[in-house]
Amino acid sequence: MEILPADFYARETCSVARDLIGMVLVHDHPAAGRISGYIVETEAYHHDDPACHAWHLFDRETGTVRLEGRGAGLFEAPGTAYVYLNYGMYWLLNVVTEREGVGAAVLIRGVEPREGLDFMRAQRPKARRPRDLTNGPGKLGMAFGLDDRHHGRPMTAPPLYIARPETVPSYAVDTSSRIGISRGVDLQWRYFVPGNPYVSPGTPSDRVKRTRR
DNA sequence: ACGAGGATGCTCT
DNA sequence: GAGCATCCTCGTG
């Protein structure tokens, strides 16, 4: 497998989010060995986007940026991991995109397990069905053993990286609005493999729309 | 299947 | 204090 280089991420964020579908998220865990899975769901967070953590760091009067607080990691070099604690409990994994200093990223929301299933099951004791291991950003963070130790580290080299598999799955890709946000709700910046069980269930209303279509 | 509500802690939008 | 890029459990039907 070829590890995706920084150039892959140094592009328009929606293109990166789309192209990450079918790539393989890998964690070469120091104790548990290789944990990996095919990416089946992503979301783009642009610098000019009220749902992005970089939004409030921009001073729109002067056009300057305050590199302070949680969102500062979004301004690192493309390919850097942006990991943060959500709802006080869940580590969510993003990869920084565009050029250094822009402030954009892609959130990894769903992964189809490939290697390290035993470790995933141990990390996710509440999972009743296979899909419950990794069908959501918080769930896959637990299954892969991710936390703030990974924040700010390059995903262009082990232990945590994304690679192009020898055979890229022939996934179809649909788009929709993003899940769990209150601003920027109309932007169609979510990418997912329709019908794949490892896509996050989202809100119940979203699920109704999708299954009745 | 669906909806409501709690857990839980960091950030300040 | 409010608001979160979530997950889980427990009602009801």
mmCIF file with all atom_site columns, C-alpha atoms in Angstrom, chain A residues 40-176:
data_model
loop_
_atom_site.group_PDB
_atom_site.id
_atom_site.type_symbol
_atom_site.label_atom_id
_atom_site.label_alt_id
_atom_site.label_comp_id
_atom_site.label_asym_id
_atom_site.label_entity_id
_atom_site.label_seq_id
_atom_site.pdbx_PDB_ins_code
_atom_site.Cartn_x
_atom_site.Cartn_y
_atom_site.Cartn_z
_atom_site.occupancy
_atom_site.B_iso_or_equiv
_atom_site.pdbx_formal_charge
_atom_site.auth_seq_id
_atom_site.auth_comp_id
_atom_site.auth_asym_id
_atom_site.auth_atom_id
_atom_site.pdbx_PDB_model_num
ATOM 1   C CA . VAL A 1 40  ? -16.789 4.914  3.687  1.00 0.00 ? 40  VAL A CA 1
ATOM 2   C CA . GLU A 1 41  ? -17.927 8.296  5.043  1.00 0.00 ? 41  GLU A CA 1
ATOM 3   C CA . THR A 1 42  ? -16.300 11.754 5.294  1.00 0.00 ? 42  THR A CA 1
ATOM 4   C CA . GLU A 1 43  ? -17.273 15.395 5.736  1.00 0.00 ? 43  GLU A CA 1
ATOM 5   C CA . ALA A 1 44  ? -15.510 18.529 4.445  1.00 0.00 ? 44  ALA A CA 1
ATOM 6   C CA . TYR A 1 45  ? -14.988 21.531 6.732  1.00 0.00 ? 45  TYR A CA 1
ATOM 7   C CA . HIS A 1 46  ? -13.822 24.579 4.788  1.00 0.00 ? 46  HIS A CA 1
ATOM 8   C CA . HIS A 1 47  ? -12.060 27.603 6.207  1.00 0.00 ? 47  HIS A CA 1
ATOM 9   C CA . ASP A 1 48  ? -14.999 29.797 5.157  1.00 0.00 ? 48  ASP A CA 1
ATOM 10  C CA . ASP A 1 49  ? -17.608 27.640 6.879  1.00 0.00 ? 49  ASP A CA 1
ATOM 11  C CA . PRO A 1 50  ? -19.576 28.456 10.049 1.00 0.00 ? 50  PRO A CA 1
ATOM 12  C CA . ALA A 1 51  ? -19.466 24.792 11.136 1.00 0.00 ? 51  ALA A CA 1
ATOM 13  C CA . CYS A 1 52  ? -15.648 24.663 10.977 1.00 0.00 ? 52  CYS A CA 1
ATOM 14  C CA . HIS A 1 53  ? -13.638 25.157 14.155 1.00 0.00 ? 53  HIS A CA 1
ATOM 15  C CA . ALA A 1 54  ? -11.514 27.688 12.255 1.00 0.00 ? 54  ALA A CA 1
ATOM 16  C CA . TRP A 1 55  ? -14.520 29.980 11.683 1.00 0.00 ? 55  TRP A CA 1
ATOM 17  C CA . HIS A 1 56  ? -14.333 31.976 14.903 1.00 0.00 ? 56  HIS A CA 1
ATOM 18  C CA . LEU A 1 57  ? -10.564 32.416 14.591 1.00 0.00 ? 57  LEU A CA 1
ATOM 19  C CA . PHE A 1 58  ? -10.958 34.696 11.565 1.00 0.00 ? 58  PHE A CA 1
ATOM 20  C CA . ASP A 1 59  ? -11.256 38.435 12.097 1.00 0.00 ? 59  ASP A CA 1
ATOM 21  C CA . ARG A 1 60  ? -13.394 39.406 9.139  1.00 0.00 ? 60  ARG A CA 1
ATOM 22  C CA . GLU A 1 61  ? -12.688 43.128 9.553  1.00 0.00 ? 61  GLU A CA 1
ATOM 23  C CA . THR A 1 62  ? -8.933  42.826 9.157  1.00 0.00 ? 62  THR A CA 1
ATOM 24  C CA . GLY A 1 63  ? -8.670  39.506 7.335  1.00 0.00 ? 63  GLY A CA 1
ATOM 25  C CA . THR A 1 64  ? -6.330  38.163 9.978  1.00 0.00 ? 64  THR A CA 1
ATOM 26  C CA . VAL A 1 65  ? -6.338  34.888 11.901 1.00 0.00 ? 65  VAL A CA 1
ATOM 27  C CA . ARG A 1 66  ? -5.907  34.274 15.625 1.00 0.00 ? 66  ARG A CA 1
ATOM 28  C CA . LEU A 1 67  ? -3.969  31.034 16.030 1.00 0.00 ? 67  LEU A CA 1
ATOM 29  C CA . GLU A 1 68  ? -5.374  30.297 19.493 1.00 0.00 ? 68  GLU A CA 1
ATOM 30  C CA . GLY A 1 69  ? -7.519  27.686 21.145 1.00 0.00 ? 69  GLY A CA 1
ATOM 31  C CA . ARG A 1 70  ? -8.930  24.444 19.870 1.00 0.00 ? 70  ARG A CA 1
ATOM 32  C CA . GLY A 1 71  ? -9.026  25.265 16.157 1.00 0.00 ? 71  GLY A CA 1
ATOM 33  C CA . ALA A 1 72  ? -5.387  26.319 15.833 1.00 0.00 ? 72  ALA A CA 1
ATOM 34  C CA . GLY A 1 73  ? -4.392  22.839 14.669 1.00 0.00 ? 73  GLY A CA 1
ATOM 35  C CA . LEU A 1 74  ? -6.445  23.337 11.502 1.00 0.00 ? 74  LEU A CA 1
ATOM 36  C CA . PHE A 1 75  ? -3.823  25.786 10.242 1.00 0.00 ? 75  PHE A CA 1
ATOM 37  C CA . GLU A 1 76  ? -1.015  23.220 10.271 1.00 0.00 ? 76  GLU A CA 1
ATOM 38  C CA . ALA A 1 77  ? 0.442   21.624 7.139  1.00 0.00 ? 77  ALA A CA 1
ATOM 39  C CA . PRO A 1 78  ? -1.825  19.481 4.923  1.00 0.00 ? 78  PRO A CA 1
ATOM 40  C CA . GLY A 1 79  ? -1.882  15.866 6.085  1.00 0.00 ? 79  GLY A CA 1
ATOM 41  C CA . THR A 1 80  ? -1.674  16.761 9.785  1.00 0.00 ? 80  THR A CA 1
ATOM 42  C CA . ALA A 1 81  ? -4.072  14.995 12.170 1.00 0.00 ? 81  ALA A CA 1
ATOM 43  C CA . TYR A 1 82  ? -6.614  17.252 13.896 1.00 0.00 ? 82  TYR A CA 1
ATOM 44  C CA . VAL A 1 83  ? -8.051  15.236 16.793 1.00 0.00 ? 83  VAL A CA 1
ATOM 45  C CA . TYR A 1 84  ? -10.380 16.755 19.357 1.00 0.00 ? 84  TYR A CA 1
ATOM 46  C CA . LEU A 1 85  ? -12.622 15.656 22.216 1.00 0.00 ? 85  LEU A CA 1
ATOM 47  C CA . ASN A 1 86  ? -16.306 15.986 21.423 1.00 0.00 ? 86  ASN A CA 1
ATOM 48  C CA . TYR A 1 87  ? -19.101 15.985 24.012 1.00 0.00 ? 87  TYR A CA 1
ATOM 49  C CA . GLY A 1 88  ? -16.475 15.377 26.655 1.00 0.00 ? 88  GLY A CA 1
ATOM 50  C CA . MET A 1 89  ? -16.129 11.720 25.658 1.00 0.00 ? 89  MET A CA 1
ATOM 51  C CA . TYR A 1 90  ? -15.291 11.022 22.035 1.00 0.00 ? 90  TYR A CA 1
ATOM 52  C CA . TRP A 1 91  ? -12.102 11.631 20.065 1.00 0.00 ? 91  TRP A CA 1
ATOM 53  C CA . LEU A 1 92  ? -12.911 12.673 16.478 1.00 0.00 ? 92  LEU A CA 1
ATOM 54  C CA . LEU A 1 93  ? -10.311 12.360 13.724 1.00 0.00 ? 93  LEU A CA 1
ATOM 55  C CA . ASN A 1 94  ? -9.802  14.948 10.982 1.00 0.00 ? 94  ASN A CA 1
ATOM 56  C CA . VAL A 1 95  ? -7.032  15.441 8.425  1.00 0.00 ? 95  VAL A CA 1
ATOM 57  C CA . VAL A 1 96  ? -5.909  18.985 7.621  1.00 0.00 ? 96  VAL A CA 1
ATOM 58  C CA . THR A 1 97  ? -6.343  20.018 3.956  1.00 0.00 ? 97  THR A CA 1
ATOM 59  C CA . GLU A 1 98  ? -5.510  22.898 1.603  1.00 0.00 ? 98  GLU A CA 1
ATOM 60  C CA . ARG A 1 99  ? -2.312  24.880 2.197  1.00 0.00 ? 99  ARG A CA 1
ATOM 61  C CA . GLU A 1 100 ? -0.707  25.486 5.566  1.00 0.00 ? 100 GLU A CA 1
ATOM 62  C CA . GLY A 1 101 ? -2.382  28.472 7.198  1.00 0.00 ? 101 GLY A CA 1
ATOM 63  C CA . VAL A 1 102 ? -5.759  28.073 5.420  1.00 0.00 ? 102 VAL A CA 1
ATOM 64  C CA . GLY A 1 103 ? -7.708  26.322 8.213  1.00 0.00 ? 103 GLY A CA 1
ATOM 65  C CA . ALA A 1 104 ? -9.686  23.425 6.676  1.00 0.00 ? 104 ALA A CA 1
ATOM 66  C CA . ALA A 1 105 ? -9.988  19.665 7.240  1.00 0.00 ? 105 ALA A CA 1
ATOM 67  C CA . VAL A 1 106 ? -11.866 16.460 6.458  1.00 0.00 ? 106 VAL A CA 1
ATOM 68  C CA . LEU A 1 107 ? -13.661 14.523 9.225  1.00 0.00 ? 107 LEU A CA 1
ATOM 69  C CA . ILE A 1 108 ? -13.520 10.712 9.001  1.00 0.00 ? 108 ILE A CA 1
ATOM 70  C CA . ARG A 1 109 ? -17.017 9.504  9.964  1.00 0.00 ? 109 ARG A CA 1
ATOM 71  C CA . GLY A 1 110 ? -17.245 5.853  8.921  1.00 0.00 ? 110 GLY A CA 1
ATOM 72  C CA . VAL A 1 111 ? -14.809 3.000  8.279  1.00 0.00 ? 111 VAL A CA 1
ATOM 73  C CA . GLU A 1 112 ? -15.323 -0.605 7.140  1.00 0.00 ? 112 GLU A CA 1
ATOM 74  C CA . PRO A 1 113 ? -13.025 -2.811 9.256  1.00 0.00 ? 113 PRO A CA 1
ATOM 75  C CA . ARG A 1 114 ? -10.228 -4.652 7.476  1.00 0.00 ? 114 ARG A CA 1
ATOM 76  C CA . GLU A 1 115 ? -7.521  -5.608 9.990  1.00 0.00 ? 115 GLU A CA 1
ATOM 77  C CA . GLY A 1 116 ? -7.433  -5.702 13.796 1.00 0.00 ? 116 GLY A CA 1
ATOM 78  C CA . LEU A 1 117 ? -11.020 -6.839 14.408 1.00 0.00 ? 117 LEU A CA 1
ATOM 79  C CA . ASP A 1 118 ? -10.136 -8.392 17.763 1.00 0.00 ? 118 ASP A CA 1
ATOM 80  C CA . PHE A 1 119 ? -8.716  -5.103 19.018 1.00 0.00 ? 119 PHE A CA 1
ATOM 81  C CA . MET A 1 120 ? -11.760 -3.216 17.730 1.00 0.00 ? 120 MET A CA 1
ATOM 82  C CA . ARG A 1 121 ? -14.134 -5.556 19.544 1.00 0.00 ? 121 ARG A CA 1
ATOM 83  C CA . ALA A 1 122 ? -12.140 -5.154 22.752 1.00 0.00 ? 122 ALA A CA 1
ATOM 84  C CA . GLN A 1 123 ? -12.283 -1.349 22.372 1.00 0.00 ? 123 GLN A CA 1
ATOM 85  C CA . ARG A 1 124 ? -16.033 -1.407 21.618 1.00 0.00 ? 124 ARG A CA 1
ATOM 86  C CA . PRO A 1 125 ? -17.634 -3.757 24.180 1.00 0.00 ? 125 PRO A CA 1
ATOM 87  C CA . LYS A 1 126 ? -21.048 -2.166 23.588 1.00 0.00 ? 126 LYS A CA 1
ATOM 88  C CA . ALA A 1 127 ? -21.071 -3.095 19.889 1.00 0.00 ? 127 ALA A CA 1
ATOM 89  C CA . ARG A 1 128 ? -23.756 -5.748 19.294 1.00 0.00 ? 128 ARG A CA 1
ATOM 90  C CA . ARG A 1 129 ? -23.513 -5.968 15.519 1.00 0.00 ? 129 ARG A CA 1
ATOM 91  C CA . PRO A 1 130 ? -20.330 -5.747 13.418 1.00 0.00 ? 130 PRO A CA 1
ATOM 92  C CA . ARG A 1 131 ? -21.363 -2.369 12.020 1.00 0.00 ? 131 ARG A CA 1
ATOM 93  C CA . ASP A 1 132 ? -21.514 -0.864 15.513 1.00 0.00 ? 132 ASP A CA 1
ATOM 94  C CA . LEU A 1 133 ? -17.726 -1.140 15.759 1.00 0.00 ? 133 LEU A CA 1
ATOM 95  C CA . THR A 1 134 ? -16.963 1.753  13.439 1.00 0.00 ? 134 THR A CA 1
ATOM 96  C CA . ASN A 1 135 ? -20.139 3.324  11.939 1.00 0.00 ? 135 ASN A CA 1
ATOM 97  C CA . GLY A 1 136 ? -19.618 6.782  13.425 1.00 0.00 ? 136 GLY A CA 1
ATOM 98  C CA . PRO A 1 137 ? -16.777 9.214  14.125 1.00 0.00 ? 137 PRO A CA 1
ATOM 99  C CA . GLY A 1 138 ? -16.719 8.607  17.883 1.00 0.00 ? 138 GLY A CA 1
ATOM 100 C CA . LYS A 1 139 ? -17.029 4.849  17.446 1.00 0.00 ? 139 LYS A CA 1
ATOM 101 C CA . LEU A 1 140 ? -14.144 4.542  15.005 1.00 0.00 ? 140 LEU A CA 1
ATOM 102 C CA . GLY A 1 141 ? -12.031 6.729  17.271 1.00 0.00 ? 141 GLY A CA 1
ATOM 103 C CA . MET A 1 142 ? -12.565 4.189  20.053 1.00 0.00 ? 142 MET A CA 1
ATOM 104 C CA . ALA A 1 143 ? -12.112 1.165  17.768 1.00 0.00 ? 143 ALA A CA 1
ATOM 105 C CA . PHE A 1 144 ? -8.785  2.504  16.463 1.00 0.00 ? 144 PHE A CA 1
ATOM 106 C CA . GLY A 1 145 ? -7.551  3.574  19.903 1.00 0.00 ? 145 GLY A CA 1
ATOM 107 C CA . LEU A 1 146 ? -7.263  7.259  18.936 1.00 0.00 ? 146 LEU A CA 1
ATOM 108 C CA . ASP A 1 147 ? -6.831  10.126 21.396 1.00 0.00 ? 147 ASP A CA 1
ATOM 109 C CA . ASP A 1 148 ? -5.012  13.433 21.830 1.00 0.00 ? 148 ASP A CA 1
ATOM 110 C CA . ARG A 1 149 ? -1.632  11.737 21.461 1.00 0.00 ? 149 ARG A CA 1
ATOM 111 C CA . HIS A 1 150 ? -2.352  11.664 17.728 1.00 0.00 ? 150 HIS A CA 1
ATOM 112 C CA . HIS A 1 151 ? -3.334  15.324 17.500 1.00 0.00 ? 151 HIS A CA 1
ATOM 113 C CA . GLY A 1 152 ? -0.933  17.453 15.470 1.00 0.00 ? 152 GLY A CA 1
ATOM 114 C CA . ARG A 1 153 ? 1.038   14.520 14.113 1.00 0.00 ? 153 ARG A CA 1
ATOM 115 C CA . PRO A 1 154 ? 1.567   13.983 10.366 1.00 0.00 ? 154 PRO A CA 1
ATOM 116 C CA . MET A 1 155 ? -0.657  11.316 8.795  1.00 0.00 ? 155 MET A CA 1
ATOM 117 C CA . THR A 1 156 ? 1.838   10.891 5.985  1.00 0.00 ? 156 THR A CA 1
ATOM 118 C CA . ALA A 1 157 ? 3.896   8.384  8.022  1.00 0.00 ? 157 ALA A CA 1
ATOM 119 C CA . PRO A 1 158 ? 3.279   5.678  10.650 1.00 0.00 ? 158 PRO A CA 1
ATOM 120 C CA . PRO A 1 159 ? 1.899   5.030  13.141 1.00 0.00 ? 159 PRO A CA 1
ATOM 121 C CA . LEU A 1 160 ? -1.359  6.728  12.026 1.00 0.00 ? 160 LEU A CA 1
ATOM 122 C CA . TYR A 1 161 ? -1.798  7.266  8.294  1.00 0.00 ? 161 TYR A CA 1
ATOM 123 C CA . ILE A 1 162 ? -4.057  6.771  5.273  1.00 0.00 ? 162 ILE A CA 1
ATOM 124 C CA . ALA A 1 163 ? -2.988  4.608  2.336  1.00 0.00 ? 163 ALA A CA 1
ATOM 125 C CA . ARG A 1 164 ? -4.208  3.702  -1.143 1.00 0.00 ? 164 ARG A CA 1
ATOM 126 C CA . PRO A 1 165 ? -4.921  -0.051 -1.161 1.00 0.00 ? 165 PRO A CA 1
ATOM 127 C CA . GLU A 1 166 ? -3.608  -2.316 -3.916 1.00 0.00 ? 166 GLU A CA 1
ATOM 128 C CA . THR A 1 167 ? -7.206  -2.699 -5.017 1.00 0.00 ? 167 THR A CA 1
ATOM 129 C CA . VAL A 1 168 ? -9.427  0.322  -4.362 1.00 0.00 ? 168 VAL A CA 1
ATOM 130 C CA . PRO A 1 169 ? -13.020 -0.842 -3.729 1.00 0.00 ? 169 PRO A CA 1
ATOM 131 C CA . SER A 1 170 ? -15.453 0.211  -6.464 1.00 0.00 ? 170 SER A CA 1
ATOM 132 C CA . TYR A 1 171 ? -17.673 2.211  -4.144 1.00 0.00 ? 171 TYR A CA 1
ATOM 133 C CA . ALA A 1 172 ? -20.470 4.458  -5.338 1.00 0.00 ? 172 ALA A CA 1
ATOM 134 C CA . VAL A 1 173 ? -20.391 7.850  -3.569 1.00 0.00 ? 173 VAL A CA 1
ATOM 135 C CA . ASP A 1 174 ? -23.384 10.019 -2.621 1.00 0.00 ? 174 ASP A CA 1
ATOM 136 C CA . THR A 1 175 ? -23.437 13.468 -1.040 1.00 0.00 ? 175 THR A CA 1
ATOM 137 C CA . SER A 1 176 ? -25.700 15.012 1.581  1.00 0.00 ? 176 SER A CA 1
#
